[in-house]
CSV table of C-alpha atoms and ligand atoms in Angstrom, one decimal:
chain,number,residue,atom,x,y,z
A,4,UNK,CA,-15.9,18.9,3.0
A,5,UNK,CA,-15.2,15.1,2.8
A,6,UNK,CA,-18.4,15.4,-0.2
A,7,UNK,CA,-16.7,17.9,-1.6
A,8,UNK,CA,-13.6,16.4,-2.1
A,9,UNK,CA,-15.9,13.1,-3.6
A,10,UNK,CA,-17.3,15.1,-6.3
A,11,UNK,CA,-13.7,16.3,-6.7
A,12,UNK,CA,-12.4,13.0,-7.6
A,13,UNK,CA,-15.3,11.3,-8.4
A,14,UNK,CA,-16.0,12.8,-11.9
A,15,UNK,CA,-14.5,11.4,-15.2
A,16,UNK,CA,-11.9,13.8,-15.6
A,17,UNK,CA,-9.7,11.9,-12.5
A,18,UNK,CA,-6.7,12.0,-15.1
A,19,UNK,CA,-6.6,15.8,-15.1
A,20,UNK,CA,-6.9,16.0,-11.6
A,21,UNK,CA,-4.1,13.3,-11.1
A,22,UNK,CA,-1.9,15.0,-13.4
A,23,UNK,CA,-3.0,18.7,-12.1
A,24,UNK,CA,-1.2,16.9,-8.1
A,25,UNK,CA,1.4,15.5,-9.6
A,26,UNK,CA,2.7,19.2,-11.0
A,27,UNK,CA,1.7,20.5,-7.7
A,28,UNK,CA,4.4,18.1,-5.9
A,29,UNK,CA,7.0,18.3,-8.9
A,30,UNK,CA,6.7,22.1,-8.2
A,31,UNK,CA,8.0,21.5,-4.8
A,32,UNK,CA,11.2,19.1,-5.3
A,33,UNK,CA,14.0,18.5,-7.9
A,34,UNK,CA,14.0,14.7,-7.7
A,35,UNK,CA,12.0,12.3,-9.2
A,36,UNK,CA,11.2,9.3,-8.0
A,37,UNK,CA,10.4,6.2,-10.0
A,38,UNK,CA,10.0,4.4,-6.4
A,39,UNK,CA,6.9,4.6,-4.1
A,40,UNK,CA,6.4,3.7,-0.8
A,41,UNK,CA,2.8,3.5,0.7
A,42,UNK,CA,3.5,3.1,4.8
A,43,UNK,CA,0.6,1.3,6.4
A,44,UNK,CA,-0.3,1.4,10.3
A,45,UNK,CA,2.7,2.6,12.3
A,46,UNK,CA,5.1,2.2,9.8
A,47,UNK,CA,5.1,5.5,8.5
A,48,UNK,CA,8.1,6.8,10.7
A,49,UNK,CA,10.6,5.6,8.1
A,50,UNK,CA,10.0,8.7,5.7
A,51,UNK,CA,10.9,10.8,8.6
A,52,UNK,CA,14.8,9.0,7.6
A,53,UNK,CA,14.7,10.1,4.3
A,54,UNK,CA,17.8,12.8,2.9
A,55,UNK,CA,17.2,16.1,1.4
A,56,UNK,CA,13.5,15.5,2.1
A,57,UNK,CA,10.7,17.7,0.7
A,58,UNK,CA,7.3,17.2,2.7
A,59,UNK,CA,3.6,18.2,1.8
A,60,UNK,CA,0.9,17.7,3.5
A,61,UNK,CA,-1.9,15.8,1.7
A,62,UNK,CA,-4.1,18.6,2.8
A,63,UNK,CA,-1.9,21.0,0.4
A,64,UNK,CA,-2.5,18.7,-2.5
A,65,UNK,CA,-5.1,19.1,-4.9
A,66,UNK,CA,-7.3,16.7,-4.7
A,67,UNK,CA,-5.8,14.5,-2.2
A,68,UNK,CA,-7.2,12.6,0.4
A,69,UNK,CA,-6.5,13.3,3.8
A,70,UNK,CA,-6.8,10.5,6.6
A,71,UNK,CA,-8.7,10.5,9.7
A,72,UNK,CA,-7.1,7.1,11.1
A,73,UNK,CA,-5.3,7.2,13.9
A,74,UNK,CA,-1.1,6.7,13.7
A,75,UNK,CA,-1.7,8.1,9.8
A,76,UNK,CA,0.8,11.1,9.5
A,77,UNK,CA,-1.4,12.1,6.3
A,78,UNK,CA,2.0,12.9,4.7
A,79,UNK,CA,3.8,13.0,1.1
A,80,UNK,CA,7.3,12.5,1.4
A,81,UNK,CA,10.1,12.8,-1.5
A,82,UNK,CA,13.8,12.3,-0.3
A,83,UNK,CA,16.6,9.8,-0.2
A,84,UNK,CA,17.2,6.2,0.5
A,85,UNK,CA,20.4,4.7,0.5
A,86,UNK,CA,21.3,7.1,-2.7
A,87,UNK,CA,18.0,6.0,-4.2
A,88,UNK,CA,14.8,9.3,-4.6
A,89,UNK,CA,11.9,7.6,-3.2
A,90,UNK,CA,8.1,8.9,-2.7
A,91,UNK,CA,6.9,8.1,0.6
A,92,UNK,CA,2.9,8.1,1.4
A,93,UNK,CA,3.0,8.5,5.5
A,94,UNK,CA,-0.2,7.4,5.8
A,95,UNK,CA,-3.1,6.4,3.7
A,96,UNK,CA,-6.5,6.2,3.5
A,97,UNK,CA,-9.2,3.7,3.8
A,98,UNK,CA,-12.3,2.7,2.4
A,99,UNK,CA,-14.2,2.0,5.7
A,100,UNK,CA,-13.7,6.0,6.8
A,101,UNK,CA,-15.9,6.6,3.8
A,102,UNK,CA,-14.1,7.9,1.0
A,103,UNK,CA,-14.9,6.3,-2.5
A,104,UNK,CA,-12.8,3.5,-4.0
A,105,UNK,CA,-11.5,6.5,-6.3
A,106,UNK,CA,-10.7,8.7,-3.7
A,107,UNK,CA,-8.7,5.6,-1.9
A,108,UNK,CA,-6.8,5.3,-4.9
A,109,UNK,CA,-6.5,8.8,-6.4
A,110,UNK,CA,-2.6,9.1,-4.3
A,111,UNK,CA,-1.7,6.2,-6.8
A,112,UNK,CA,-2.7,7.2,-9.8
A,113,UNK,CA,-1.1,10.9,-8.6
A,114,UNK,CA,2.3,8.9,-8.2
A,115,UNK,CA,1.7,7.4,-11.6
A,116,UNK,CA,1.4,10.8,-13.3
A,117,UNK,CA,4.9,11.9,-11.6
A,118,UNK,CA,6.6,9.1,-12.6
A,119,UNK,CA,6.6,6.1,-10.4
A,120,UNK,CA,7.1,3.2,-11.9
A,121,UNK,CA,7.6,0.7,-8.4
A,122,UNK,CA,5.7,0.4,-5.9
A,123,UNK,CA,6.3,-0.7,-1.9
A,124,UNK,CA,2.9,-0.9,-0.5
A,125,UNK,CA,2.9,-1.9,3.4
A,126,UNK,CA,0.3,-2.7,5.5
A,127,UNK,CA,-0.8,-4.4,9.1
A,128,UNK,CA,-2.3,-7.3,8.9
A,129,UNK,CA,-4.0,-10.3,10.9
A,130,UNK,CA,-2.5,-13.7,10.4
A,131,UNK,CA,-4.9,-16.4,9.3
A,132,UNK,CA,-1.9,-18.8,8.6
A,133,UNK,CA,-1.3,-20.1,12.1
A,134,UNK,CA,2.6,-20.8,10.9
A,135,UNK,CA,3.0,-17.3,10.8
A,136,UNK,CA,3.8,-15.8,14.2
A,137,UNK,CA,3.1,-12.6,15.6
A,138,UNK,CA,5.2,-9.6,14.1
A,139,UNK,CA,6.3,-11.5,11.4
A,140,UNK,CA,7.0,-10.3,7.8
A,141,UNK,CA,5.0,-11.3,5.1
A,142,UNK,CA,5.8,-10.8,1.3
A,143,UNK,CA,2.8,-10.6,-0.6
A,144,UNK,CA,2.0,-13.3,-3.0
A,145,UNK,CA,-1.4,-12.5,-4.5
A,146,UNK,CA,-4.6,-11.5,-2.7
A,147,UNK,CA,-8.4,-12.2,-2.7
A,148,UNK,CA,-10.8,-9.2,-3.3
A,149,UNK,CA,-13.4,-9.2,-0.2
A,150,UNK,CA,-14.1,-5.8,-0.4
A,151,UNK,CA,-17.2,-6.2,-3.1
A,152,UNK,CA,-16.1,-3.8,-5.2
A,153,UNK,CA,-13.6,-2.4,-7.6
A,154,UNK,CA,-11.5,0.9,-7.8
A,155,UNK,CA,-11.7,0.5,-11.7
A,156,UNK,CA,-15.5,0.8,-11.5
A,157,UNK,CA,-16.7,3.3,-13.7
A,158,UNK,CA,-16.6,5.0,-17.2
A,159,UNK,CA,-13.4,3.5,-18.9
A,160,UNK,CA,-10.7,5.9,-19.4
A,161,UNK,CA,-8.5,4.4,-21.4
A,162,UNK,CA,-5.5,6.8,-20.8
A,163,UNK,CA,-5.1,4.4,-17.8
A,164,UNK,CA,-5.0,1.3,-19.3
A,165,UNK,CA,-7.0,-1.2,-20.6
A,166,UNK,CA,-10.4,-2.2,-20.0
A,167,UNK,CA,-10.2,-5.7,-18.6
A,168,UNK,CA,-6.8,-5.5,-16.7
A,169,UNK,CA,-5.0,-9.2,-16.0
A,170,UNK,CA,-3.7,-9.2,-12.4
A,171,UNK,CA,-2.1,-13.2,-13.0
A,172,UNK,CA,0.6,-11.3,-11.6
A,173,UNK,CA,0.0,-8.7,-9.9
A,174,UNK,CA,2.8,-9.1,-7.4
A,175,UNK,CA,6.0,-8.8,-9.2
A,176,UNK,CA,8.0,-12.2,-9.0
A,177,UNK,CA,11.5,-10.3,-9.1
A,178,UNK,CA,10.7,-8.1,-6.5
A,179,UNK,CA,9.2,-11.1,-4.3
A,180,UNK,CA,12.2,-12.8,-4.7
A,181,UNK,CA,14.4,-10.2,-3.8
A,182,UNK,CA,12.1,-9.3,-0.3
A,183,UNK,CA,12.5,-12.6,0.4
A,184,UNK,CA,16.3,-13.0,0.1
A,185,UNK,CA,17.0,-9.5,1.7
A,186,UNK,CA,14.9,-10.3,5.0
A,187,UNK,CA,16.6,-13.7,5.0
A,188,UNK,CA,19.8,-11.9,4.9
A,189,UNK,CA,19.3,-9.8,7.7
A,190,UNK,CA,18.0,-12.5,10.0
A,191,UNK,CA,14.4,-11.8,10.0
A,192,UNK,CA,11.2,-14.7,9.8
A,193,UNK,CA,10.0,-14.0,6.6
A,194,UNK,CA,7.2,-15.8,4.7
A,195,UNK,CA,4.7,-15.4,1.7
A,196,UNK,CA,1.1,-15.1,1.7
A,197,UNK,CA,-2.2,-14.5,-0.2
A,198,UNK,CA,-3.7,-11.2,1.2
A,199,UNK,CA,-7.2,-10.7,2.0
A,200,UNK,CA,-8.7,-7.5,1.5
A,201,UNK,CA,-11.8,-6.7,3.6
A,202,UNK,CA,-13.6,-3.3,4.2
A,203,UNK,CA,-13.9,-3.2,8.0
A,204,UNK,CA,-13.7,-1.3,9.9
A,205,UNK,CA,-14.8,-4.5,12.4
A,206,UNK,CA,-12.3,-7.2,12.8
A,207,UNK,CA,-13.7,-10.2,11.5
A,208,UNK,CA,-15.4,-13.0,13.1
A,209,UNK,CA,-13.5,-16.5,13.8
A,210,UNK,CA,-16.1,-17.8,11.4
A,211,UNK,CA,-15.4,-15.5,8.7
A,212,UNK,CA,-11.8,-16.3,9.4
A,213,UNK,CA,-12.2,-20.1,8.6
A,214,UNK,CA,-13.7,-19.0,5.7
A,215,UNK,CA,-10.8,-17.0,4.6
A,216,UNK,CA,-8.6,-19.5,4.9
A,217,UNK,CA,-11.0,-22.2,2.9
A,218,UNK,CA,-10.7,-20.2,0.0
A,219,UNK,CA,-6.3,-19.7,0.4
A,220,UNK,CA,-6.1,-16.8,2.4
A,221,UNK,CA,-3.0,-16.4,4.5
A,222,UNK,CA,-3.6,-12.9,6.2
A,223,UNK,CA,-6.3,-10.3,6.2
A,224,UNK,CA,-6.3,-6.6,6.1
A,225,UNK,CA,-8.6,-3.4,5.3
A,226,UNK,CA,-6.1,-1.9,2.7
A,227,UNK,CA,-4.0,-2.2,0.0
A,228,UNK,CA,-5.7,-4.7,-2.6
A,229,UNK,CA,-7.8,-1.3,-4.5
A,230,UNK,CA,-4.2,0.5,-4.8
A,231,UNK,CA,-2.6,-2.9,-6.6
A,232,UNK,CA,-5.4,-2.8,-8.7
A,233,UNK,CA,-5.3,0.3,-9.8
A,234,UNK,CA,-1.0,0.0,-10.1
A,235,UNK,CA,-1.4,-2.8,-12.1
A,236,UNK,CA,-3.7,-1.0,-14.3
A,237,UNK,CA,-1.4,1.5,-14.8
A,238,UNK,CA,1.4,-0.8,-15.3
A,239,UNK,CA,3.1,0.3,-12.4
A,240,UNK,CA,5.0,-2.5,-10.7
A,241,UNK,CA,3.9,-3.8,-6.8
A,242,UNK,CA,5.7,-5.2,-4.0
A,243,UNK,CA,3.2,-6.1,-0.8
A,244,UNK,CA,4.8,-6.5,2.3
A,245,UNK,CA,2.5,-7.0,5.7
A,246,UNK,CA,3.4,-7.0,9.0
A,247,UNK,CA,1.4,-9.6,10.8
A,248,UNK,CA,0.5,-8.2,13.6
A,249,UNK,CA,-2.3,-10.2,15.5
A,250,UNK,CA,-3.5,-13.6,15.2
A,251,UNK,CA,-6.6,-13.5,13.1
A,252,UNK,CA,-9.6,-13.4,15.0
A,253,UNK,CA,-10.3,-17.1,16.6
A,254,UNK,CA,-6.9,-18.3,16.0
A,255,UNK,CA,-6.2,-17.6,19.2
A,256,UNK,CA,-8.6,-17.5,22.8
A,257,UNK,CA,-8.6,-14.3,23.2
A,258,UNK,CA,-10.0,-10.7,22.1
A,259,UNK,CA,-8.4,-8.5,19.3
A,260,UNK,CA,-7.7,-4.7,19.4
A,261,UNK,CA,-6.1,-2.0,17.5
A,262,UNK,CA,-4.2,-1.2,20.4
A,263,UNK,CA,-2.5,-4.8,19.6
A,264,UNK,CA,-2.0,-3.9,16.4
A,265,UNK,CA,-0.3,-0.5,17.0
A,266,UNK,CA,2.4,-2.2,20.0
A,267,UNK,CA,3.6,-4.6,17.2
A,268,UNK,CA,4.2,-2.6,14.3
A,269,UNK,CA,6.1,-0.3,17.2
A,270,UNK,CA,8.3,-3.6,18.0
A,271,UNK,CA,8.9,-4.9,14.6
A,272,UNK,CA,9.2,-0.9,13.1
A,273,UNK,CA,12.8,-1.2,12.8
A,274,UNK,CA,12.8,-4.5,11.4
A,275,UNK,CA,10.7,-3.5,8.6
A,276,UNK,CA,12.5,-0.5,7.7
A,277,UNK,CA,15.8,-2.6,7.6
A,278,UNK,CA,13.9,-4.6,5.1
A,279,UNK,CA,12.8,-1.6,3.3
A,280,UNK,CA,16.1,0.0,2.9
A,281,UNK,CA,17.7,-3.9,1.5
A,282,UNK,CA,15.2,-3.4,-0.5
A,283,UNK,CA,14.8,-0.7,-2.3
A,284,UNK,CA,18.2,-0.6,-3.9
A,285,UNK,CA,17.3,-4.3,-5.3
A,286,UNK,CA,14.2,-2.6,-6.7
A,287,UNK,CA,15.8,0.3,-8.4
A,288,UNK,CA,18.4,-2.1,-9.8
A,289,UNK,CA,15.1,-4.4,-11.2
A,290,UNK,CA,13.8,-1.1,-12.9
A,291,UNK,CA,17.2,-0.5,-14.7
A,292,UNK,CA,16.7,-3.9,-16.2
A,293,UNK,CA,15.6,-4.5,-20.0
B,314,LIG,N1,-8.1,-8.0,10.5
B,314,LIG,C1,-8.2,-7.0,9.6
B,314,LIG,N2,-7.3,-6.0,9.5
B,314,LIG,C2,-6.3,-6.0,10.3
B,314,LIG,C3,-6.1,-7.0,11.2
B,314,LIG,C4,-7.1,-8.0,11.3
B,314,LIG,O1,-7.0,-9.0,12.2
B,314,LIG,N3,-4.9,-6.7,11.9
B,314,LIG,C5,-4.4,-5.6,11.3
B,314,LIG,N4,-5.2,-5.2,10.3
């Protein structure tokens, strides 16, 4: 099945098959969305607040990627924020359970081809920067490729974008700014970091952490970093947002588990989706800008 679905997405014709999902999910809902939300490790209970939502499996999509992580929902779901239509991925899926880098980022080019033109992705993360604490929020200031590869690998199809794509800024500066000022605003430790993006799925070792934070890391994670690339290619706007939810490994004495990583996205959940709905608003607003 999973090879299947490789072939599926693997061949150079990704831009039909993108556009093919995206009519499949405009089929099933009036709105559309020029906002995405991609909810990482236990944060994906936030879509389930959503008005007038629509929800489709990612099994129901052509195409798509359905995850086999734990605490994924493996969910699409369109609906209503704070009078705003928002796309919400509950779930998504990760290198390191095999997929292809094109398969991993196949759900953003799909959100391309419907429309999106922002997007909130949100992620656990460890916390190499020992002045960030446990559970708190990081905005994402640019990140460092460990993953030794690329999503964009592969015959150039320049309906996409172009060839050599800058990512100078890959993390919009207005929507920083805004993350920042809305999680100050509601009381919460916020702070900006470089994101590391490694494959897993082992957690690092204390020396590899050292390492990470030599070359300017502040946090690492197993996400994220292929679906900015491929947003920026596409021109689509990014805000990152982690949750730091364990000390990176060695930082502290002691052994690190997912089961760590799961108790504090579930005590800082409704923290993060506070920040999300300050948020999104100032997002929309940004996009109705000239
Ligand atoms: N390392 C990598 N990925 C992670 C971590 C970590 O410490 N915590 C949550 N995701």
């Amino acid at each position: 099945m999973k090879r299947a679905a490789k072939e599926k997405t693997g061949g150079a014709d990704i831009f039909a098959r993108a556009e093919r999902a995206a009519k499949f999910i405009r089929s099933k809902t009036k709105l559309r969305p020029q906002i995405a939300l991609v909810l990482g490790s236990g944060l994906g209970a936030f879509a389930d607040e959503f008005g007038s939502a629509t929800r489709i499996d990612y099994k129901k999509i052509p195409d798509f990627p359905s995850s086999t992580a734990l605490q994924h929902a493996g969910r699409l779901v369109i609906g209503m924020v704070e009078g705003i239509p928002v796309v919400a991925m509950q779930g998504r899926v990760h290198f390191y359970e095999g997929y292809t880098m094109q398969q991993v980022t196949f759900p953003m080019r799909v959100l391309a081809r419907m429309g999106v033109k922002a997007v909130i992705l949100t992620n656990a993360a460890g916390a190499i920067n020992t002045d960030f604490q446990q559970g708190a929020l990081v905005v994402l200031r640019d990140h460092i490729n460990f993953q030794g590869t690329n999503p964009l690998i592969g015959a150039h199809d320049e309906r996409w974008g172009v060839m050599f794509p800058d990512m100078s800024r890959a993390y919009d500066r207005q929507f920083r700014a805004a993350a920042l000022e809305e999680g100050k605003k509601l009381g919460l430790s916020m702070f900006e970091g470089v994101y590391a993006a490694v494959t897993g799925p082992s957690y690092e070792t204390p020396a590899e952490i050292r390492f990470f934070r030599t070359a300017g890391a502040d946090l690492v994670g197993m996400s994220t970093v292929p679906e900015v690339i491929v947003a920026r290619h596409m021109g689509v706007r990014v805000l990152g947002i982690s949750c730091a939810t364990n000390m990176a490994a060695g930082v502290l004495d002691q052994l690190l588990s997912a089961e760590e990583v799961f108790e504090t996205t579930a005590r800082v959940n409704s923290q993060f989706v506070a920040l999300l709905r300050a948020v999104i608003p100032r997002v929309a607003r940004a996009l109705k800008e000239p």
